[in-house]
GROMACS .gro file of C-alpha atoms in nm:
model
  120
    1MET     CA    1 -16.816  -1.275 -12.174
    2PRO     CA    2 -16.905  -1.358 -11.849
    3HIS     CA    3 -16.627  -1.268 -11.616
    4ALA     CA    4 -16.395  -1.466 -11.431
    5ARG     CA    5 -16.573  -1.412 -11.081
    6GLY     CA    6 -16.948  -1.506 -11.247
    7ARG     CA    7 -16.790  -1.835 -11.342
    8ALA     CA    8 -16.641  -1.902 -11.003
    9GLU     CA    9 -16.994  -1.831 -10.851
   10GLU     CA   10 -17.160  -2.070 -11.087
   11GLY     CA   11 -16.879  -2.352 -11.029
   12ALA     CA   12 -16.976  -2.327 -10.630
   13ALA     CA   13 -17.314  -2.318 -10.676
   14VAL     CA   14 -17.300  -2.626 -10.902
   15ILE     CA   15 -17.093  -2.795 -10.590
   16ASP     CA   16 -17.342  -2.672 -10.359
   17LEU     CA   17 -17.639  -2.845 -10.543
   18LEU     CA   18 -17.424  -3.148 -10.612
   19THR     CA   19 -17.351  -3.174 -10.226
   20ILE     CA   20 -17.717  -3.124 -10.122
   21PHE     CA   21 -17.825  -3.413 -10.381
   22VAL     CA   22 -17.550  -3.625 -10.287
   23LEU     CA   23 -17.662  -3.616  -9.926
   24ALA     CA   24 -18.023  -3.631  -9.992
   25VAL     CA   25 -17.956  -3.984 -10.153
   26PHE     CA   26 -17.781  -4.090  -9.858
   27VAL     CA   27 -18.044  -4.001  -9.614
   28GLY     CA   28 -18.311  -4.115  -9.836
   29PHE     CA   29 -18.136  -4.453  -9.845
   30GLU     CA   30 -18.081  -4.458  -9.457
   31VAL     CA   31 -18.436  -4.389  -9.390
   32VAL     CA   32 -18.588  -4.604  -9.670
   33SER     CA   33 -18.360  -4.942  -9.563
   34LYS     CA   34 -18.450  -4.869  -9.180
   35VAL     CA   35 -18.856  -4.882  -9.247
   36SER     CA   36 -19.020  -5.179  -9.150
   37THR     CA   37 -19.215  -5.352  -9.432
   38ILE     CA   38 -19.542  -5.306  -9.273
   39LEU     CA   39 -19.483  -4.893  -9.279
   40HIS     CA   40 -19.391  -4.905  -9.641
   41THR     CA   41 -19.778  -4.847  -9.738
   42PRO     CA   42 -19.776  -4.514  -9.563
   43LEU     CA   43 -19.414  -4.422  -9.645
   44MET     CA   44 -19.487  -4.503 -10.013
   45SER     CA   45 -19.812  -4.252  -9.972
   46GLY     CA   46 -19.627  -3.954  -9.827
   47ALA     CA   47 -19.386  -3.996 -10.096
   48ASN     CA   48 -19.632  -3.981 -10.337
   49ALA     CA   49 -19.775  -3.644 -10.157
   50ILE     CA   50 -19.408  -3.488 -10.198
   51HIS     CA   51 -19.378  -3.578 -10.600
   52GLY     CA   52 -19.699  -3.423 -10.633
   53VAL     CA   53 -19.544  -3.095 -10.473
   54ILE     CA   54 -19.229  -3.156 -10.737
   55LEU     CA   55 -19.514  -3.192 -11.026
   56VAL     CA   56 -19.610  -2.836 -10.939
   57GLY     CA   57 -19.243  -2.715 -10.931
   58ALA     CA   58 -19.211  -2.913 -11.255
   59ILE     CA   59 -19.471  -2.711 -11.398
   60LEU     CA   60 -19.373  -2.381 -11.290
   61ILE     CA   61 -18.997  -2.448 -11.399
   62THR     CA   62 -19.147  -2.494 -11.721
   63GLY     CA   63 -19.352  -2.195 -11.770
   64ARG     CA   64 -19.052  -1.982 -11.706
   65ALA     CA   65 -18.854  -2.177 -11.974
   66GLU     CA   66 -18.741  -1.958 -12.282
   67ARG     CA   67 -18.533  -2.187 -12.494
   68PRO     CA   68 -18.675  -2.505 -12.688
   69LEU     CA   69 -18.440  -2.734 -12.488
   70GLU     CA   70 -18.556  -2.563 -12.161
   71VAL     CA   71 -18.923  -2.641 -12.263
   72VAL     CA   72 -18.852  -2.980 -12.399
   73LEU     CA   73 -18.705  -3.090 -12.077
   74GLY     CA   74 -18.973  -2.959 -11.863
   75LEU     CA   75 -19.222  -3.140 -12.040
   76ALA     CA   76 -19.027  -3.437 -12.004
   77ALA     CA   77 -18.969  -3.362 -11.612
   78VAL     CA   78 -19.422  -3.334 -11.587
   79PHE     CA   79 -19.454  -3.617 -11.788
   80LEU     CA   80 -19.228  -3.834 -11.543
   81ALA     CA   81 -19.341  -3.629 -11.235
   82THR     CA   82 -19.705  -3.734 -11.319
   83VAL     CA   83 -19.645  -4.086 -11.407
   84ASN     CA   84 -19.460  -4.117 -11.059
   85VAL     CA   85 -19.772  -3.962 -10.874
   86VAL     CA   86 -20.029  -4.140 -11.062
   87GLY     CA   87 -19.855  -4.471 -11.048
   88GLY     CA   88 -19.755  -4.440 -10.685
   89PHE     CA   89 -20.105  -4.379 -10.608
   90VAL     CA   90 -20.201  -4.675 -10.809
   91VAL     CA   91 -19.989  -4.926 -10.621
   92THR     CA   92 -20.066  -4.797 -10.292
   93ASP     CA   93 -20.453  -4.845 -10.347
   94ARG     CA   94 -20.386  -5.216 -10.469
   95MET     CA   95 -20.160  -5.263 -10.172
   96LEU     CA   96 -20.432  -5.108  -9.951
   97GLU     CA   97 -20.685  -5.371 -10.135
   98MET     CA   98 -20.438  -5.645 -10.030
   99PHE     CA   99 -20.536  -5.552  -9.648
  100LYS     CA  100 -20.904  -5.565  -9.687
  101GLY     CA  101 -21.067  -5.880  -9.577
  102HIS     CA  102 -21.264  -6.096  -9.807
  103ARG     CA  103 -21.631  -6.071  -9.796
  104ALA     CA  104 -21.806  -6.322  -9.624
  105GLY     CA  105 -22.010  -6.550  -9.816
  106LYS     CA  106 -22.389  -6.688  -9.757
  107PRO     CA  107 -22.396  -6.964  -9.530
  108VAL     CA  108 -22.526  -7.294  -9.694
  109LYS     CA  109 -22.591  -7.592  -9.501
  110SER     CA  110 -22.508  -7.738  -9.128
  111GLY     CA  111 -22.205  -8.001  -9.151
  112SER     CA  112 -22.222  -8.314  -8.975
  113ASN     CA  113 -22.067  -8.155  -8.660
  114GLY     CA  114 -22.329  -7.862  -8.628
  115HIS     CA  115 -22.095  -7.604  -8.814
  116LYS     CA  116 -22.207  -7.391  -9.075
  117GLU     CA  117 -22.000  -7.410  -9.401
  118VAL     CA  118 -21.963  -7.092  -9.609
  119GLY     CA  119 -22.064  -7.120  -9.973
  120ARG     CA  120 -21.940  -6.874 -10.259
   0.00000   0.00000   0.00000
């Protein structure tokens, strides 16, 4: 049976973790809401790199799991982190494709005003 002091230390640790989580949510909301739309793509790429670190952490934690519930939760975390990293990079790639210019076609003929028209 755990001692009362051990439970108090565990409760304090949970409160510390919840405090860090709530502060991280507020900081994340403020940072994302203040970023201009033109910087969202670089910010998303940076966030994808951070999620790669989270994926490594989930793999390490799952490797130390002893109980079946811990293994299942760890594998779910690895799966969701992988989906987040891959999906984030796919979305970033698609967004960057939108900024690339279209290929110029061959000039077909000159118009009556002397300007060349561009064909497909």
